[in-house]
Amino acid sequence: MKSASGPIPVRPGDSLSALSPFVNTEGFLRVGGRLSRTALPWCHHHSLLLPRNGPVVELIVRRAHESEFHTGLNQTLTALRRRFWVVRGRQAVKRCTGACIICQKHDAPPFCPLMCDLPPERVTQSLPFNRVGLDFAGPLHVKD
């Protein structure tokens, strides 16, 4: 790829100023960084900068979530940031994982049925050892 056409003027107080955004020759907004001397591909040096919401961003986040086999927030965010930098990406991934049916089923609490009433033998007063319950286990030999 050719070198970038130049940085974008960003207000100093803006949240994007820390990302050093620039427009490349194809017109895409990319993130600047300090990885230009590494052996990584150019697309990893300068990730595409995406807005915080939108249908395309939702599809990209969902694709990253599914390609990581429905892992959690941090794993999906790491996979997403290999190629893209989503503004407020953590919130976008939370929205995606919260709407994922497979993750909802996996994270659902277990079913806990209601307990039935105790039998009258357990709640009425009686003399000690008047009623005895015994758990018996072992070999039972029955003669014909």
PDB file of C-alpha atoms in Angstrom:
ATOM      1  CA  MET A   1       0.000   0.000   0.000  1.00  0.00           C
ATOM      2  CA  LYS A   2       1.029   3.538  -0.504  1.00  0.00           C
ATOM      3  CA  SER A   3       1.773   5.872   2.353  1.00  0.00           C
ATOM      4  CA  ALA A   4      -1.014   7.854   3.967  1.00  0.00           C
ATOM      5  CA  SER A   5      -2.118  11.180   2.603  1.00  0.00           C
ATOM      6  CA  GLY A   6      -1.852  12.928   5.953  1.00  0.00           C
ATOM      7  CA  PRO A   7      -3.293  13.376   9.401  1.00  0.00           C
ATOM      8  CA  ILE A   8      -6.746  14.741  10.044  1.00  0.00           C
ATOM      9  CA  PRO A   9      -7.028  17.934  12.073  1.00  0.00           C
ATOM     10  CA  VAL A  10      -8.636  16.912  15.369  1.00  0.00           C
ATOM     11  CA  ARG A  11      -9.480  19.204  18.272  1.00  0.00           C
ATOM     12  CA  PRO A  12      -7.126  18.649  21.234  1.00  0.00           C
ATOM     13  CA  GLY A  13      -9.962  17.799  23.641  1.00  0.00           C
ATOM     14  CA  ASP A  14     -11.595  15.334  21.260  1.00  0.00           C
ATOM     15  CA  SER A  15     -11.611  11.642  22.208  1.00  0.00           C
ATOM     16  CA  LEU A  16     -10.125  10.734  18.814  1.00  0.00           C
ATOM     17  CA  SER A  17      -7.034  12.878  19.301  1.00  0.00           C
ATOM     18  CA  ALA A  18      -5.249  10.092  21.213  1.00  0.00           C
ATOM     19  CA  LEU A  19      -5.690   7.761  18.222  1.00  0.00           C
ATOM     20  CA  SER A  20      -3.876  10.042  15.724  1.00  0.00           C
ATOM     21  CA  PRO A  21      -6.365   9.363  12.917  1.00  0.00           C
ATOM     22  CA  PHE A  22      -5.464   9.868   9.263  1.00  0.00           C
ATOM     23  CA  VAL A  23      -7.015   9.222   5.865  1.00  0.00           C
ATOM     24  CA  ASN A  24      -5.189   6.775   3.624  1.00  0.00           C
ATOM     25  CA  THR A  25      -4.993   7.017  -0.171  1.00  0.00           C
ATOM     26  CA  GLU A  26      -8.213   5.024  -0.593  1.00  0.00           C
ATOM     27  CA  GLY A  27     -10.138   7.443   1.611  1.00  0.00           C
ATOM     28  CA  PHE A  28     -10.470   5.205   4.671  1.00  0.00           C
ATOM     29  CA  LEU A  29     -10.004   6.601   8.139  1.00  0.00           C
ATOM     30  CA  ARG A  30      -7.226   4.734   9.941  1.00  0.00           C
ATOM     31  CA  VAL A  31      -5.622   4.830  13.372  1.00  0.00           C
ATOM     32  CA  GLY A  32      -2.060   6.060  13.663  1.00  0.00           C
ATOM     33  CA  GLY A  33       0.325   4.339  15.988  1.00  0.00           C
ATOM     34  CA  ARG A  34       3.845   3.436  16.969  1.00  0.00           C
ATOM     35  CA  LEU A  35       4.039   0.039  15.254  1.00  0.00           C
ATOM     36  CA  SER A  36       5.440   1.199  11.914  1.00  0.00           C
ATOM     37  CA  ARG A  37       8.807  -0.532  12.449  1.00  0.00           C
ATOM     38  CA  THR A  38       7.405  -3.942  13.322  1.00  0.00           C
ATOM     39  CA  ALA A  39       7.177  -6.948  11.014  1.00  0.00           C
ATOM     40  CA  LEU A  40       3.383  -6.924  11.160  1.00  0.00           C
ATOM     41  CA  PRO A  41       1.365  -6.266   7.991  1.00  0.00           C
ATOM     42  CA  TRP A  42       0.475  -2.650   7.280  1.00  0.00           C
ATOM     43  CA  CYS A  43      -3.207  -3.230   8.057  1.00  0.00           C
ATOM     44  CA  HIS A  44      -2.221  -4.263  11.605  1.00  0.00           C
ATOM     45  CA  HIS A  45      -0.109  -1.128  12.060  1.00  0.00           C
ATOM     46  CA  HIS A  46      -2.993   1.138  11.159  1.00  0.00           C
ATOM     47  CA  SER A  47      -6.408  -0.353  11.909  1.00  0.00           C
ATOM     48  CA  LEU A  48      -9.533   0.949  10.220  1.00  0.00           C
ATOM     49  CA  LEU A  49     -11.336   3.435  12.423  1.00  0.00           C
ATOM     50  CA  LEU A  50     -15.057   2.674  12.669  1.00  0.00           C
ATOM     51  CA  PRO A  51     -17.880   4.626  14.332  1.00  0.00           C
ATOM     52  CA  ARG A  52     -19.398   3.385  17.565  1.00  0.00           C
ATOM     53  CA  ASN A  53     -22.657   2.178  16.031  1.00  0.00           C
ATOM     54  CA  GLY A  54     -24.206   1.370  12.703  1.00  0.00           C
ATOM     55  CA  PRO A  55     -25.299  -1.708  10.781  1.00  0.00           C
ATOM     56  CA  VAL A  56     -21.862  -2.385   9.282  1.00  0.00           C
ATOM     57  CA  VAL A  57     -20.150  -2.090  12.665  1.00  0.00           C
ATOM     58  CA  GLU A  58     -22.739  -4.435  14.170  1.00  0.00           C
ATOM     59  CA  LEU A  59     -22.066  -7.026  11.457  1.00  0.00           C
ATOM     60  CA  ILE A  60     -18.285  -6.747  11.904  1.00  0.00           C
ATOM     61  CA  VAL A  61     -18.558  -7.149  15.683  1.00  0.00           C
ATOM     62  CA  ARG A  62     -20.940 -10.099  15.315  1.00  0.00           C
ATOM     63  CA  ARG A  63     -18.566 -11.736  12.835  1.00  0.00           C
ATOM     64  CA  ALA A  64     -15.648 -11.353  15.273  1.00  0.00           C
ATOM     65  CA  HIS A  65     -17.783 -12.760  18.097  1.00  0.00           C
ATOM     66  CA  GLU A  66     -18.835 -15.799  16.062  1.00  0.00           C
ATOM     67  CA  SER A  67     -15.361 -16.434  14.649  1.00  0.00           C
ATOM     68  CA  GLU A  68     -14.071 -16.616  18.238  1.00  0.00           C
ATOM     69  CA  PHE A  69     -16.766 -19.232  19.011  1.00  0.00           C
ATOM     70  CA  HIS A  70     -18.887 -17.026  21.263  1.00  0.00           C
ATOM     71  CA  THR A  71     -16.170 -16.182  23.757  1.00  0.00           C
ATOM     72  CA  GLY A  72     -16.465 -13.337  26.213  1.00  0.00           C
ATOM     73  CA  LEU A  73     -15.983  -9.622  25.969  1.00  0.00           C
ATOM     74  CA  ASN A  74     -12.187  -9.393  26.103  1.00  0.00           C
ATOM     75  CA  GLN A  75     -11.500 -12.207  23.628  1.00  0.00           C
ATOM     76  CA  THR A  76     -13.973 -10.800  21.105  1.00  0.00           C
ATOM     77  CA  LEU A  77     -12.577  -7.289  21.526  1.00  0.00           C
ATOM     78  CA  THR A  78      -9.029  -8.563  20.944  1.00  0.00           C
ATOM     79  CA  ALA A  79     -10.099 -10.377  17.770  1.00  0.00           C
ATOM     80  CA  LEU A  80     -11.927  -7.276  16.575  1.00  0.00           C
ATOM     81  CA  ARG A  81      -8.953  -4.991  17.182  1.00  0.00           C
ATOM     82  CA  ARG A  82      -6.659  -7.079  15.009  1.00  0.00           C
ATOM     83  CA  ARG A  83      -8.130  -5.297  11.994  1.00  0.00           C
ATOM     84  CA  PHE A  84     -10.543  -2.621  13.223  1.00  0.00           C
ATOM     85  CA  TRP A  85     -10.667   0.045  15.896  1.00  0.00           C
ATOM     86  CA  VAL A  86     -14.269   0.699  16.883  1.00  0.00           C
ATOM     87  CA  VAL A  87     -14.908   3.869  18.848  1.00  0.00           C
ATOM     88  CA  ARG A  88     -16.220   2.637  22.212  1.00  0.00           C
ATOM     89  CA  GLY A  89     -15.590  -0.899  21.032  1.00  0.00           C
ATOM     90  CA  ARG A  90     -16.138  -2.419  24.452  1.00  0.00           C
ATOM     91  CA  GLN A  91     -19.737  -1.147  24.475  1.00  0.00           C
ATOM     92  CA  ALA A  92     -20.294  -2.420  20.926  1.00  0.00           C
ATOM     93  CA  VAL A  93     -19.067  -5.891  21.899  1.00  0.00           C
ATOM     94  CA  LYS A  94     -21.250  -5.860  25.036  1.00  0.00           C
ATOM     95  CA  ARG A  95     -24.284  -5.040  22.886  1.00  0.00           C
ATOM     96  CA  CYS A  96     -23.422  -7.866  20.498  1.00  0.00           C
ATOM     97  CA  THR A  97     -22.814 -10.498  23.174  1.00  0.00           C
ATOM     98  CA  GLY A  98     -25.940  -9.385  25.042  1.00  0.00           C
ATOM     99  CA  ALA A  99     -28.057  -9.893  21.920  1.00  0.00           C
ATOM    100  CA  CYS A 100     -26.472 -13.254  21.026  1.00  0.00           C
ATOM    101  CA  ILE A 101     -29.017 -16.050  21.574  1.00  0.00           C
ATOM    102  CA  ILE A 102     -26.341 -18.739  21.983  1.00  0.00           C
ATOM    103  CA  CYS A 103     -24.574 -16.709  24.676  1.00  0.00           C
ATOM    104  CA  GLN A 104     -27.885 -15.983  26.419  1.00  0.00           C
ATOM    105  CA  LYS A 105     -28.638 -19.710  26.582  1.00  0.00           C
ATOM    106  CA  HIS A 106     -25.137 -20.500  27.814  1.00  0.00           C
ATOM    107  CA  ASP A 107     -25.147 -17.833  30.526  1.00  0.00           C
ATOM    108  CA  ALA A 108     -28.713 -18.466  31.712  1.00  0.00           C
ATOM    109  CA  PRO A 109     -29.187 -19.483  35.342  1.00  0.00           C
ATOM    110  CA  PRO A 110     -30.152 -23.122  35.884  1.00  0.00           C
ATOM    111  CA  PHE A 111     -33.796 -23.998  36.386  1.00  0.00           C
ATOM    112  CA  CYS A 112     -34.672 -24.360  40.052  1.00  0.00           C
ATOM    113  CA  PRO A 113     -38.130 -25.883  40.654  1.00  0.00           C
ATOM    114  CA  LEU A 114     -40.276 -24.821  43.590  1.00  0.00           C
ATOM    115  CA  MET A 115     -40.091 -27.066  46.628  1.00  0.00           C
ATOM    116  CA  CYS A 116     -43.288 -28.901  47.559  1.00  0.00           C
ATOM    117  CA  ASP A 117     -44.882 -28.849  50.997  1.00  0.00           C
ATOM    118  CA  LEU A 118     -43.526 -31.137  53.683  1.00  0.00           C
ATOM    119  CA  PRO A 119     -45.589 -34.234  54.490  1.00  0.00           C
ATOM    120  CA  PRO A 120     -47.647 -34.166  57.708  1.00  0.00           C
ATOM    121  CA  GLU A 121     -45.362 -36.751  59.349  1.00  0.00           C
ATOM    122  CA  ARG A 122     -42.514 -34.241  59.215  1.00  0.00           C
ATOM    123  CA  VAL A 123     -44.374 -31.272  60.698  1.00  0.00           C
ATOM    124  CA  THR A 124     -46.559 -32.793  63.457  1.00  0.00           C
ATOM    125  CA  GLN A 125     -45.105 -33.333  66.908  1.00  0.00           C
ATOM    126  CA  SER A 126     -44.615 -36.899  68.074  1.00  0.00           C
ATOM    127  CA  LEU A 127     -42.535 -38.823  70.560  1.00  0.00           C
ATOM    128  CA  PRO A 128     -38.886 -39.467  69.703  1.00  0.00           C
ATOM    129  CA  PHE A 129     -38.349 -42.472  67.439  1.00  0.00           C
ATOM    130  CA  ASN A 130     -42.096 -42.849  66.922  1.00  0.00           C
ATOM    131  CA  ARG A 131     -41.468 -42.540  63.205  1.00  0.00           C
ATOM    132  CA  VAL A 132     -38.077 -43.526  61.847  1.00  0.00           C
ATOM    133  CA  GLY A 133     -36.790 -43.196  58.315  1.00  0.00           C
ATOM    134  CA  LEU A 134     -33.984 -45.436  57.163  1.00  0.00           C
ATOM    135  CA  ASP A 135     -31.909 -45.285  54.038  1.00  0.00           C
ATOM    136  CA  PHE A 136     -30.944 -48.801  53.150  1.00  0.00           C
ATOM    137  CA  ALA A 137     -28.396 -49.767  50.557  1.00  0.00           C
ATOM    138  CA  GLY A 138     -26.630 -52.977  49.992  1.00  0.00           C
ATOM    139  CA  PRO A 139     -27.133 -56.376  48.472  1.00  0.00           C
ATOM    140  CA  LEU A 140     -30.625 -57.725  48.917  1.00  0.00           C
ATOM    141  CA  HIS A 141     -30.823 -61.511  48.774  1.00  0.00           C
ATOM    142  CA  VAL A 142     -34.320 -62.752  48.073  1.00  0.00           C
ATOM    143  CA  LYS A 143     -35.122 -66.449  48.381  1.00  0.00           C
ATOM    144  CA  ASP A 144     -37.704 -68.072  46.194  1.00  0.00           C
TER     145      ASP A 144
END
